[in-house]
Amino acid sequence: MKTRDWPIRSKLTALVVAPVTALLALWIFATTLTFGPALNLLSARTLLYDLGRPGETVVTELQRERRLSVVQLAGDTELPALAEQRGRTDRAVAELRRRVDGEPLRDAADDSLETRVDQLVNSLAALPDGRRFIDERKVDRAGAIGLHSGMVAAAFQAFAGMATLTDPDINRQALALTALGRSRELLGQSDALLAGALTAGRFAEGEHTQLVQAIGNQRWLTESAVADLPESSRVAYQRLTESEAFTRLRNMQDALVVPNRSGRPTVDAAAWQASQDAVQQQLRDFELSEADALADRSVPMAVRILVRLAAAGVLGLVAVVVSVLVALRVGRTLVRRLSGVRTAALELAEHRLPDVVARLRRGEQVDVAREAPPLEYGHDEIGEVGRAFTEVQRTAVQAAVDEVTLRRGLNEVFLNIARRSQSLVHRQLHLLDRMERRSEDPDELAELFQVDHLATRLRRHAEDLVILAGSAPGRGWRHPVAMVDVIRGAISEVEAYERVDVKAVQPAGVLGRAVGDVIHLLAELFENATAFSPPDTRVTVTGEQVANGYALEITDQGLGMSAAALETANTRLASSPEFDPAQSARLGLFVVARLAARHGVRVRLRPSGEGGVTAVVLVPGDLVTTEPPAGPDPATLDTASADPSRRLARTARRGAVTRPRTRPPTAPSASTAPPSGAPTSTIAPADGRVEGSATPDEPDDELDGLPRRVRRRTPAAQPRSTVTDTPSPRSPEEVRQVMAALQAGTARGRATAITPPAPTGPPAPTGPAVQAAPTDPPTTPEPPTATERDA
């Protein structure tokens, strides 16, 4: 039996139950041993009055019937006295049978006594047959004596079975009285033998010898029985034997035991009969009086034993009850104290410590002394355990406070570094804008476009760190933006943007407060799709209105993900877990999950039909609005330009992949478009002119909404402006003029393409689970540039 894993309550119960059960068993055993003798003494009176007295009456009547039967057999006539005696004997036997069949005697008698009583009853059942044999003279005098003596012997066997009292003195006295009864029976046998001889005139063969033996056994048995009587009883018996009848009977017995060759009795029949009857009656009265005294002595003794038994039983029961109560009280106290320590430990581990950590992460102040109160459980070993656990929980809470404080400080440090990186990237973008405006060399301009695109991606990586640090990026829009522009803005922030195909996208708009985060989220997913799919495959994006928002599907034909990896990624995307630095390989998942949780966007990955992965993005309905109208086009103010279906067609065409084209060996013309690897510039020239990029076979209204610089070859001797990292200081008037020119060019570009521009931002390529560079977020907010704010 393994008790190591038992609850403490069960162990204490086992410790208490075993000794208490043993004590209770001992108490029951001792009580039973004492109660038995008391009941035995109390049953002595029942045995005396239900078996002793009726049995003694039956013995007396049988002795008288035996003498008369022998006398009748010794003579020639029937004795009327024998018939009367048989009636008295039958009445005595009937009374005995009634008493021995009663419940009191059966309850008081043990098994041995019951067996002897049954033997007595069975022997008495043979009395009618014996009488018939006597009447028919089929037996002689010796046979008649043997018949009745056997019944009397069975009675004395039953009397001896009554002498099983627990008190040795009373039991010895009871046996002595039984022996006196046997000696009286021997005296009766002598009387029967002598009565037959006196009636017949002489002894039959062997009768004198039997008479001598009976007289000798009677005297020996009397002496041994009287020796076991108490002193008072011996004195009374001694006075009884000194009476005239006893003296005369003894003298006649002495004359009878003398050898007699004549065969005739030497005593007078009348004298013997008188002395015999007197002695028999005196002995019977003495036995009955001594039996009554014995019964009277047994009752007080039994009462005293019962009193002692009651006292011992009550004291034992009180001891058992006190032991049980003490064991229960001590056990309950131990269980309560140990359970208190256990509850405190579980409360700390499951509730208090996680709550402290959660509050610390929310920025709340935590009092260590209040959150880890001391556990008072006394001054014993349990109390020492409680105090030790108090120190443990105080240390644990303090460690949690220190850990969260350290993490918060590290987040602040990383956020500060990320903000500084963002500031440098923005300065770099401003510098690139000036260089692009001043550059006239198409090759150099293409390289500047590539650097501009890399800087935009760096900005997205910096925003990843800001998001992971729990802060919000600085980019923002005041007005809704068309969904197609949000998609295009996200595509423009990935490296392989030319592999992304925009399929059917139903018209819709996104509220300005969520535009930047949705663009960032989609850019991360586009980066995954392009990075984890072969370079010659396409990535498609579709969008449609659904019942509870707007659904976007981004499908690639890449490596795919296992079912377990998909389940893990979807769980992380749905729950937005706390960022774990140990899982930096899946950093992008945290970014997407954090952005989705911020606005209630649901993102789920599933296998696509072409072996890749489909990312389903569900923008909630409270962030979706109708597609905002485009700004007025000064060149064409017709209503057809605002048709959504036409606009969707233009968007699909602009989202189509531009095939890479090799440069011809000759110098390109001024109308050559920028290389496919270069992103579209959203900066107008410094002089405010808008230079279109439309080819002769493409109408002017298919532009993407912002001015597009046209590559032109300038004379080699034309001097290039030198641009430094640090912008030169300008006066407020110059700044106002530059911003006014920039806003005017932007407005004209938007009006021309009927689509608003999409801001750009940077994520690094990741796989099916979005990744980002493991840098830390900056601390200062990033101010949006003029080209990123909604005019």
C-alpha positions in Angstrom: 0.0 0.0 0.0 1.6 3.3 -1.2 0.8 6.1 1.3 3.3 8.6 -0.1 0.7 10.3 -2.3 -2.1 10.3 0.2 -3.5 13.7 1.2 -2.3 14.9 4.6 -5.9 14.5 6.0 -5.9 10.8 5.1 -2.4 10.3 6.6 -3.4 12.0 9.9 -6.7 10.0 9.9 -4.7 6.8 9.5 -2.4 7.8 12.3 -5.4 8.5 14.6 -7.7 5.6 13.7 -5.2 2.8 14.3 -4.4 3.6 18.0 -8.0 4.6 18.8 -9.3 1.4 17.2 -6.9 -0.6 19.3 -7.9 1.2 22.5 -11.5 0.7 21.7 -11.0 -3.0 21.0 -9.2 -3.4 24.3 -11.9 -1.6 26.2 -14.6 -3.8 24.6 -12.6 -6.9 25.4 -12.0 -6.0 29.0 -15.6 -5.0 29.5 -16.8 -8.3 28.0 -14.4 -10.3 30.3 -15.8 -8.5 33.3 -19.4 -8.5 32.3 -19.5 -12.3 31.7 -18.7 -13.2 35.3 -21.2 -10.7 36.6 -23.9 -12.2 34.4 -22.8 -15.7 35.5 -23.3 -14.7 39.2 -26.6 -13.2 38.4 -27.7 -16.4 36.6 -26.9 -18.5 39.7 -30.2 -17.6 41.3 -32.0 -18.4 38.0 -30.3 -21.8 37.9 -31.1 -22.5 41.5 -34.8 -21.8 41.3 -35.4 -23.1 37.8 -33.2 -26.2 37.9 -31.9 -26.8 41.5 -35.1 -26.7 43.4 -37.3 -28.6 40.9 -34.4 -31.1 40.3 -34.0 -31.7 44.1 -37.7 -32.3 44.4 -37.6 -34.9 41.6 -34.6 -36.6 43.3 -36.4 -36.8 46.6 -39.5 -38.2 45.0 -37.5 -40.7 43.0 -35.7 -41.8 46.2 -39.1 -42.5 47.9 -40.5 -44.2 44.8 -37.3 -46.4 44.6 -37.7 -47.6 48.2 -41.4 -48.4 47.7 -40.7 -50.2 44.4 -38.0 -52.3 46.2 -40.4 -53.1 49.0 -43.1 -54.2 46.5 -40.7 -56.4 44.7 -39.6 -57.9 48.0 -43.2 -58.8 48.9 -46.0 -60.5 47.2 -48.7 -57.8 47.0 -49.1 -54.4 45.4 -48.5 -51.4 47.5 -51.1 -48.6 47.3 -48.5 -46.2 48.6 -46.4 -46.8 45.6 -49.1 -45.6 43.2 -49.6 -42.4 45.3 -45.8 -41.9 45.2 -45.6 -42.4 41.5 -48.2 -39.6 41.1 -46.1 -37.2 43.2 -43.0 -38.2 41.2 -44.8 -37.5 37.9 -45.9 -34.1 39.1 -42.4 -33.2 40.2 -41.0 -34.4 36.8 -43.6 -32.3 34.9 -42.7 -29.2 36.9 -39.0 -29.8 36.1 -39.6 -30.2 32.4 -41.7 -27.0 32.4 -38.8 -25.1 34.1 -36.0 -26.4 31.9 -37.9 -25.6 28.8 -38.3 -21.9 29.8 -36.3 -19.1 28.3 -34.7 -17.9 31.6 -33.0 -21.2 32.2 -31.8 -21.6 28.6 -30.4 -18.1 28.6 -28.6 -18.6 31.9 -27.2 -22.1 31.1 -24.1 -22.7 29.1 -23.7 -25.4 26.5 -22.4 -28.0 28.9 -25.3 -27.5 31.3 -27.8 -27.6 28.5 -26.4 -31.0 27.4 -26.7 -32.4 31.0 -30.2 -31.1 31.4 -31.2 -32.8 28.1 -29.7 -36.0 29.4 -31.7 -35.7 32.6 -34.9 -35.2 30.7 -34.2 -38.1 28.4 -33.4 -40.4 31.4 -36.7 -39.4 33.1 -38.5 -40.4 29.9 -37.6 -44.0 30.6 -39.5 -43.9 33.9 -42.9 -45.3 32.6 -41.2 -48.3 31.0 -39.3 -49.0 34.2 -42.4 -48.9 36.2 -44.1 -51.3 33.9 -41.2 -53.7 34.3 -41.5 -53.4 38.1 -45.2 -54.0 38.1 -44.7 -57.0 35.8 -41.9 -58.2 38.1 -39.6 -58.4 35.1 -36.8 -56.9 37.2 -35.5 -57.7 40.7 -34.7 -55.4 43.5 -31.2 -54.6 42.3 -32.7 -53.7 38.8 -35.3 -51.4 40.4 -32.6 -49.7 42.5 -30.4 -49.3 39.4 -33.3 -47.8 37.4 -34.1 -45.1 39.9 -30.4 -44.5 40.9 -29.5 -43.8 37.2 -32.1 -41.0 37.0 -31.0 -39.6 40.3 -27.3 -39.7 39.0 -28.4 -37.8 35.9 -30.0 -35.1 38.1 -26.8 -34.8 40.1 -24.8 -34.5 36.9 -27.0 -31.5 36.0 -26.5 -30.1 39.5 -22.7 -30.3 39.1 -23.0 -28.4 35.8 -24.5 -25.5 37.6 -21.3 -25.1 39.7 -19.5 -23.0 37.0 -19.5 -19.7 38.9 -16.5 -17.3 38.4 -16.1 -16.7 42.1 -13.9 -19.6 43.5 -15.4 -19.6 47.0 -19.0 -19.6 45.8 -18.2 -22.2 43.2 -16.4 -24.5 45.8 -19.4 -24.2 48.1 -21.7 -25.1 45.3 -19.7 -28.2 44.6 -19.7 -29.1 48.3 -23.5 -28.9 48.4 -23.7 -31.1 45.4 -21.4 -33.6 47.1 -23.6 -33.5 50.2 -26.6 -34.3 47.9 -24.7 -37.3 46.5 -24.0 -38.5 50.0 -27.6 -38.2 50.9 -28.4 -40.2 47.7 -26.0 -43.0 48.9 -27.9 -42.9 52.2 -31.1 -43.4 50.2 -29.7 -46.3 48.3 -28.7 -47.9 51.6 -32.2 -47.4 52.9 -33.7 -49.0 49.7 -31.4 -52.0 50.0 -32.2 -52.4 53.7 -35.9 -52.0 53.2 -36.0 -54.7 50.6 -34.0 -57.0 52.9 -36.2 -56.3 55.8 -39.4 -57.0 53.8 -38.0 -60.2 52.4 -36.4 -61.2 55.7 -32.9 -61.6 54.3 -30.4 -60.0 52.0 -30.3 -61.2 48.4 -27.1 -62.2 47.0 -24.7 -59.3 46.9 -27.0 -56.9 48.6 -25.1 -56.8 51.9 -21.9 -56.0 50.1 -23.7 -53.2 48.2 -25.0 -51.9 51.5 -21.6 -51.9 53.1 -20.1 -50.1 50.1 -22.9 -47.5 50.0 -22.5 -46.8 53.7 -18.7 -46.4 53.3 -19.0 -44.1 50.3 -21.6 -42.0 52.0 -19.4 -41.4 55.0 -16.3 -40.6 52.9 -18.2 -38.3 50.5 -19.8 -36.5 53.4 -16.4 -35.8 55.1 -14.9 -34.4 51.8 -17.9 -32.3 51.1 -18.1 -30.8 54.6 -14.4 -29.9 54.3 -15.2 -27.5 51.4 -18.0 -25.7 53.2 -17.4 -22.3 54.9 -16.7 -22.3 58.5 -20.2 -21.4 59.5 -21.6 -24.1 57.4 -19.3 -26.7 58.8 -20.2 -25.7 62.3 -23.9 -26.0 61.4 -23.4 -29.4 59.9 -21.4 -30.6 62.9 -24.3 -29.6 65.2 -26.6 -31.5 62.8 -24.6 -34.7 63.0 -24.7 -34.6 66.9 -28.4 -34.9 67.0 -30.1 -38.1 68.3 -31.4 -39.3 64.9 -27.9 -39.0 63.4 -26.3 -40.8 66.3 -28.9 -43.6 66.3 -28.6 -44.0 62.4 -24.8 -44.1 62.6 -24.9 -46.8 65.3 -27.3 -48.9 63.2 -25.0 -48.4 60.1 -22.1 -49.7 62.2 -24.1 -52.8 63.1 -25.0 -53.4 59.4 -21.5 -53.2 58.2 -20.4 -56.0 60.5 -20.0 -59.3 58.6 -23.3 -61.2 58.7 -23.2 -64.8 57.9 -26.9 -65.4 58.6 -27.9 -63.0 55.8 -30.6 -61.4 58.0 -30.6 -57.7 58.8 -29.5 -57.0 62.4 -31.5 -53.8 62.9 -35.0 -53.0 63.8 -37.1 -52.0 60.8 -39.1 -49.3 62.7 -36.1 -47.8 64.3 -34.2 -47.6 61.1 -37.1 -46.1 59.2 -37.6 -43.4 61.8 -33.9 -42.5 62.0 -33.6 -42.6 58.2 -36.5 -40.3 57.5 -35.4 -37.9 60.2 -31.8 -37.7 58.9 -32.9 -37.4 55.2 -35.1 -34.5 56.1 -32.5 -32.7 58.1 -29.9 -33.2 55.4 -32.3 -31.9 52.7 -33.2 -28.9 54.8 -29.5 -28.1 55.4 -28.7 -28.4 51.7 -31.6 -26.1 50.7 -30.8 -23.5 53.3 -27.1 -23.5 52.2 -28.2 -23.2 48.5 -30.4 -20.2 49.3 -27.6 -18.6 51.2 -25.3 -19.3 48.3 -27.7 -17.6 45.9 -28.1 -14.7 48.2 -24.3 -14.3 48.4 -23.9 -14.4 44.6 -26.3 -11.5 43.9 -24.5 -8.8 45.9 -21.2 -10.1 44.6 -22.6 -9.8 41.0 -23.8 -6.3 41.8 -20.4 -5.3 43.0 -18.8 -6.7 39.9 -21.3 -4.9 37.7 -20.6 -1.6 39.6 -16.9 -2.1 39.1 -17.6 -3.0 35.5 -19.7 0.1 35.0 -17.0 2.3 36.6 -14.3 0.7 34.5 -16.4 0.8 31.4 -17.3 4.4 31.8 -13.7 5.4 32.5 -12.6 3.4 29.5 -15.2 4.9 27.3 -14.3 8.4 28.6 -10.6 7.6 27.8 -11.6 6.4 24.3 -13.7 9.5 23.7 -11.0 11.8 25.0 -8.4 10.1 22.8 -10.7 10.5 19.8 -11.4 14.2 20.6 -7.8 15.0 21.2 -6.8 13.2 18.0 -9.5 14.9 16.0 -8.6 18.3 17.4 -4.9 17.9 16.9 -5.4 16.4 13.4 -7.8 19.1 12.4 -5.4 21.8 13.6 -2.5 20.2 11.7 -4.7 19.8 8.6 -5.9 23.4 8.8 -2.4 24.8 9.2 -0.9 22.6 6.5 -3.8 23.4 4.2 -3.3 27.0 4.9 0.3 26.8 3.8 -0.7 24.8 0.7 -3.5 27.3 -0.1 -1.1 30.2 0.3 1.4 28.5 -2.0 -1.2 27.8 -4.7 -2.6 31.3 -4.3 0.8 32.8 -4.9 1.7 30.5 -7.8 -1.7 30.6 -9.6 -3.1 34.0 -8.9 -1.0 36.5 -6.9 2.2 36.3 -8.7 0.7 36.3 -12.2 -1.6 39.2 -11.2 1.5 41.1 -9.9 3.3 40.5 -13.1 0.2 41.6 -15.2 -0.2 44.7 -13.1 3.5 45.5 -13.4 3.3 45.1 -17.2 0.3 47.5 -17.2 2.6 50.0 -15.5 1.0 49.9 -12.1 3.0 50.3 -8.9 3.2 47.2 -6.7 3.8 47.1 -2.9 5.9 44.0 -2.2 5.0 44.0 1.5 1.3 44.1 0.7 1.4 41.5 -2.0 3.4 39.1 0.1 1.9 39.3 3.7 3.6 37.2 6.4 2.1 33.7 7.1 1.6 33.2 10.8 1.2 29.5 11.7 2.7 29.4 15.2 6.2 28.8 16.4 6.6 25.1 15.7 7.9 23.4 12.6 4.8 24.3 10.6 5.2 27.9 11.7 8.8 27.8 10.6 7.7 26.4 7.2 5.2 29.3 7.0 7.8 31.9 7.7 10.2 30.3 5.2 7.5 30.4 2.6 6.8 34.0 3.5 10.4 34.8 2.6 10.1 32.7 -0.6 6.9 34.4 -1.8 8.4 37.9 -0.9 11.5 37.0 -2.9 9.3 35.7 -5.7 7.2 38.8 -5.8 10.3 41.0 -5.6 12.0 39.0 -8.4 8.8 39.5 -10.5 8.9 43.2 -9.8 12.6 43.4 -10.6 12.1 41.3 -13.8 9.2 43.5 -15.1 11.1 46.6 -14.1 14.2 45.4 -16.0 12.1 44.4 -19.0 10.4 47.8 -19.0 13.8 49.5 -18.8 15.1 47.4 -21.6 12.0 48.1 -23.7 12.5 51.8 -23.0 16.1 51.5 -24.1 15.3 49.5 -27.3 12.4 51.9 -28.0 14.7 54.8 -27.7 17.2 53.2 -30.0 14.4 52.3 -32.5 13.1 55.9 -32.4 16.6 57.2 -33.1 16.9 54.7 -36.0 13.5 56.0 -37.3 14.7 59.5 -37.1 17.9 58.7 -39.0 15.8 56.8 -41.7 13.5 59.8 -42.0 16.4 62.1 -42.5 17.8 59.6 -45.0 14.5 59.7 -46.9 14.5 63.5 -46.9 18.0 63.4 -48.2 17.1 60.9 -50.9 14.1 63.1 -51.9 16.4 66.0 -52.5 18.9 63.9 -54.3 16.2 62.5 -56.6 14.9 66.0 -57.3 18.3 67.2 -58.2 19.5 64.2 -60.2 19.2 64.2 -63.9 21.2 61.0 -64.7 18.7 58.1 -65.3 21.1 55.4 -64.0 21.9 57.4 -60.9 18.2 58.1 -60.4 17.4 54.4 -60.6 20.0 53.6 -58.0 18.6 56.4 -55.8 15.1 54.8 -56.2 16.6 51.5 -55.0 18.2 53.2 -52.0 14.9 54.9 -51.3 13.1 51.5 -51.3 15.7 50.0 -48.9 15.2 53.0 -46.6 11.5 52.4 -46.7 12.0 48.8 -45.7 14.3 49.9 -42.9 11.6 52.2 -41.6 9.2 49.2 -41.5 11.8 47.2 -39.5 12.1 50.0 -37.0 8.3 50.1 -36.7 8.4 46.4 -35.9 10.5 47.1 -32.9 8.2 49.9 -31.9 5.2 47.6 -32.1 6.9 44.8 -30.2 7.8 47.2 -27.5 4.1 48.0 -27.0 4.1 51.4 -28.6 2.4 52.7 -31.7 4.2 53.8 -34.9 4.2 57.5 -35.7 2.6 57.2 -39.2 -1.1 58.1 -39.3 -4.0 59.3 -41.6 -6.8 61.6 -40.7 -9.2 60.5 -43.5 -10.2 57.1 -44.9 -8.1 55.6 -47.6 -9.2 53.3 -50.4 -8.6 49.6 -49.8 -6.8 49.3 -53.2 -4.4 52.0 -52.1 -3.8 50.3 -48.8 -3.0 47.1 -50.7 -0.6 48.9 -53.1 1.0 50.7 -50.2 1.7 47.4 -48.5 3.0 45.9 -51.8 5.4 48.8 -52.2 7.0 48.0 -48.9 8.3 44.5 -49.9 11.4 43.8 -51.9 9.8 41.5 -54.5 6.8 43.8 -55.1 6.9 43.0 -58.8 5.8 39.4 -58.0 2.6 40.5 -56.3 -0.6 40.4 -58.5 -3.7 42.3 -57.4 -6.7 40.4 -58.5 -10.3 41.4 -58.0 -10.6 43.9 -55.1 -14.0 45.2 -54.3 -14.2 48.9 -53.6 -14.0 49.8 -49.9 -12.2 52.2 -47.6 -10.3 51.9 -44.4 -10.6 54.4 -41.5 -7.5 56.6 -41.2 -6.7 55.5 -37.7 -6.1 52.0 -38.9 -4.5 52.6 -42.3 -0.9 52.5 -41.1 -1.2 49.3 -39.1 -3.2 47.5 -41.8 -0.5 48.5 -44.4 2.2 47.2 -42.0 0.3 44.0 -41.4 -0.3 43.3 -45.1 3.3 44.1 -45.9 4.5 41.5 -43.4 2.3 38.9 -45.0 3.4 39.9 -48.5 7.0 39.6 -47.4 6.3 36.1 -46.1 4.6 35.1 -49.3 7.4 36.3 -51.6 10.3 35.1 -49.3 9.0 31.6 -48.9 8.0 30.8 -52.4 10.1 30.2 -55.5 11.3 33.4 -57.4 9.4 32.4 -60.5 6.0 32.1 -58.8 3.4 34.7 -58.3 1.6 36.0 -55.2 -2.0 37.0 -55.6 -4.2 39.1 -53.4 -7.9 39.5 -53.6 -10.4 41.4 -51.5 -14.2 41.4 -51.1 -16.9 42.6 -48.7 -18.2 40.0 -46.3 -21.0 40.0 -43.7 -18.8 41.1 -40.8 -16.1 43.2 -42.5 -13.7 43.0 -45.4 -11.7 39.9 -46.3 -8.4 39.8 -48.0 -6.7 36.6 -49.2 -3.0 36.5 -49.9 -2.0 33.3 -51.7 1.4 32.0 -52.5 2.8 28.9 -54.3 5.6 28.3 -51.9 6.8 25.6 -49.5 3.7 25.4 -47.4 3.4 24.6 -43.7 2.6 21.4 -41.8 -0.7 21.1 -39.9 1.1 21.4 -36.6 2.9 24.5 -37.7 -0.3 26.1 -39.1 -2.1 25.4 -35.8 0.8 26.9 -33.8 0.9 30.0 -36.0 -2.9 30.5 -35.9 -2.9 30.1 -32.2 -0.2 32.8 -31.9 -2.0 35.1 -34.3 -5.3 34.7 -32.5 -4.1 35.2 -29.0 -1.4 38.0 -29.4 0.9 36.4 -26.8 3.5 38.3 -24.9 6.7 38.8 -26.8 9.2 36.1 -25.9 12.8 36.9 -26.9 13.6 33.2 -27.0 11.3 32.9 -30.1 13.0 35.5 -32.2 12.9 33.2 -35.2 9.1 33.9 -35.4 9.3 37.6 -34.6 7.0 38.5 -37.4 4.2 36.5 -35.9 4.3 38.8 -32.8 4.2 41.9 -35.0 1.2 40.7 -37.0 -0.6 39.4 -33.9 0.0 42.7 -32.1 -1.3 44.8 -35.0 -4.3 42.5 -35.5 -5.2 42.6 -31.8 -4.9 46.4 -31.7 -7.8 46.9 -34.2 -9.7 43.6 -33.9 -8.4 42.3 -37.2 -8.5 38.5 -37.5 -5.6 36.7 -39.4 -5.6 33.0 -40.1 -3.3 30.8 -42.2 -4.5 27.9 -44.2 -3.2 25.6 -46.9 -3.8 26.8 -50.5 -4.8 24.6 -53.3 -1.4 25.1 -55.1 0.8 23.8 -52.3 1.4 27.1 -50.6 -0.3 29.0 -47.9 -3.2 31.4 -47.9 -3.3 34.2 -45.4 -6.9 35.4 -44.7 -7.2 38.9 -43.2 -10.6 39.9 -41.9 -10.8 43.6 -41.3 -13.7 44.2 -38.9 -16.7 46.2 -40.1 -16.2 49.1 -37.8 -12.9 49.9 -39.6 -14.4 49.5 -43.1 -16.2 52.4 -44.9 -17.1 53.3 -48.4 -14.3 54.0 -50.8 -13.4 57.7 -50.5 -13.8 59.7 -53.7 -10.7 60.8 -55.5 -9.6 64.5 -55.7 -10.6 66.6 -58.7 -8.6 66.2 -61.9 -7.9 69.6 -63.4 -7.2 68.1 -66.8 -10.3 65.8 -66.9 -13.4 66.6 -64.8 -15.7 64.0 -66.3 -17.8 61.8 -64.1 -16.4 58.6 -65.7 -13.1 59.1 -63.9 -14.8 58.5 -60.6 -16.4 55.2 -61.7 -15.5 52.5 -59.1 -15.3 49.7 -61.7 -13.0 51.8 -63.9 -10.9 52.6 -60.9 -10.7 48.9 -59.9 -9.5 48.1 -63.4 -6.8 50.8 -63.2 -5.8 49.4 -59.8 -5.4 45.9 -61.2 -3.3 47.2 -64.0 -1.1 49.1 -61.8 -0.7 46.1 -59.5 0.4 43.9 -62.4 4.0 42.9 -62.4 6.3 44.9 -64.6 8.6 42.6 -66.4 12.3 43.5 -66.1 13.7 45.0 -69.2 17.3 45.2 -70.3 18.8 48.5 -71.2 19.5 49.0 -74.9 23.0 49.6 -75.9 22.2 53.1 -77.0 21.4 55.9 -74.6 17.8 55.9 -73.5 15.4 58.5 -74.6 13.9 61.1 -72.3 10.6 59.2 -72.3 12.1 55.9 -71.0 10.3 54.7 -67.8 12.3 53.9 -64.6 13.6 50.4 -64.2 11.2 47.8 -62.8 13.2 47.3 -59.7 12.9 50.9 -58.6 9.9 51.9 -56.5 7.7 54.7 -57.5 8.8 58.1 -56.1 6.2 60.1 -54.4 8.2 63.3 -54.3 7.5 66.2 -56.7 10.3 68.2 -58.3 11.5 71.2 -56.4 10.0 73.5 -59.0 6.6 72.1 -58.5 6.3 70.6 -62.0 4.6 67.2 -62.4 6.3 65.1 -65.0 4.1 62.2 -66.3 5.3 58.7 -67.0 2.6 57.7 -69.4 3.8 56.0 -72.5 2.2 56.8 -75.9 0.0 53.7 -75.7 -1.2 54.4 -72.2 -3.6 57.2 -71.5 -2.8 59.9 -68.9 -5.6 58.7 -66.5 -3.8 55.4 -65.8 -1.2 57.0 -63.6 -0.9 55.8 -60.0 -2.1 59.0 -58.3 1.3 60.6 -57.6 3.7 62.4 -59.9 6.2 60.0 -61.5 9.6 61.2 -62.5 10.7 60.5 -66.1 14.2 59.3 -66.7 16.2 61.8 -68.9 19.7 61.8 -70.1 21.5 65.1 -69.3 24.8 66.3 -70.7 27.8 64.7 -69.0 29.3 68.0 -68.3 26.3 69.1 -66.3 27.5 69.6 -62.6 25.9 67.5 -59.9 24.8 69.0 -56.7 26.5 67.7 -53.6 24.1 66.6 -50.9 25.2 66.1 -47.3 23.6 64.1 -44.6 22.6 67.2 -42.7 19.9 69.4 -44.4 20.9 73.0 -44.8 19.0 75.5 -42.7 16.2 77.3 -44.4 14.1 80.3 -43.6 10.4 79.9 -42.8 9.5 81.5 -46.1 11.6 79.0 -48.1 10.1 76.1 -46.2 6.6 77.4 -46.8 7.2 77.7 -50.5 8.7 74.2 -50.8 5.8 72.7 -48.9 3.3 74.6 -50.9 4.9 73.4 -54.2 5.0 69.8 -52.9 1.4 69.8 -51.8 0.3 71.3 -55.1 2.2 68.7 -57.1 0.8 65.9 -55.0 -2.7 67.1 -55.4 -2.4 67.3 -59.2 -0.9 63.8 -59.3 -3.7 62.4 -57.3 -6.3 64.1 -59.3 -4.8 62.7 -62.5 -4.9 59.0 -61.4 -8.2 59.3 -59.4 -6.5 57.3 -56.6 -4.9 58.5 -53.4 -1.3 57.6 -52.6 -0.4 54.7 -50.3 2.2 55.3 -47.6 5.2 53.1 -47.5 6.7 51.3 -44.5 9.3 48.6 -43.9 9.2 44.8 -42.9 11.9 42.3 -43.5 11.2 39.1 -45.5 9.9 36.3 -43.4 8.4 32.9 -44.1 5.0 31.6 -43.5 5.3 33.0 -40.0 6.1 36.7 -40.3 9.6 37.7 -39.1 11.3 41.0 -38.3 14.8 42.1 -37.5 15.5 41.6 -33.7 16.1 45.2 -32.8 14.5 47.1 -30.0 12.0 49.8 -30.3 12.8 53.6 -30.1 11.2 55.9 -27.5 10.2 59.0 -29.4 7.2 59.1 -31.8 8.0 59.2 -35.5 6.6 62.3 -37.2 4.9 61.5 -40.5 6.5 63.1 -43.6 4.6 65.4 -45.9 4.3 62.6 -48.5 2.7 60.2 -45.9 0.1 62.5 -44.4 -3.3 62.6 -46.0 -3.6 66.0 -47.5 
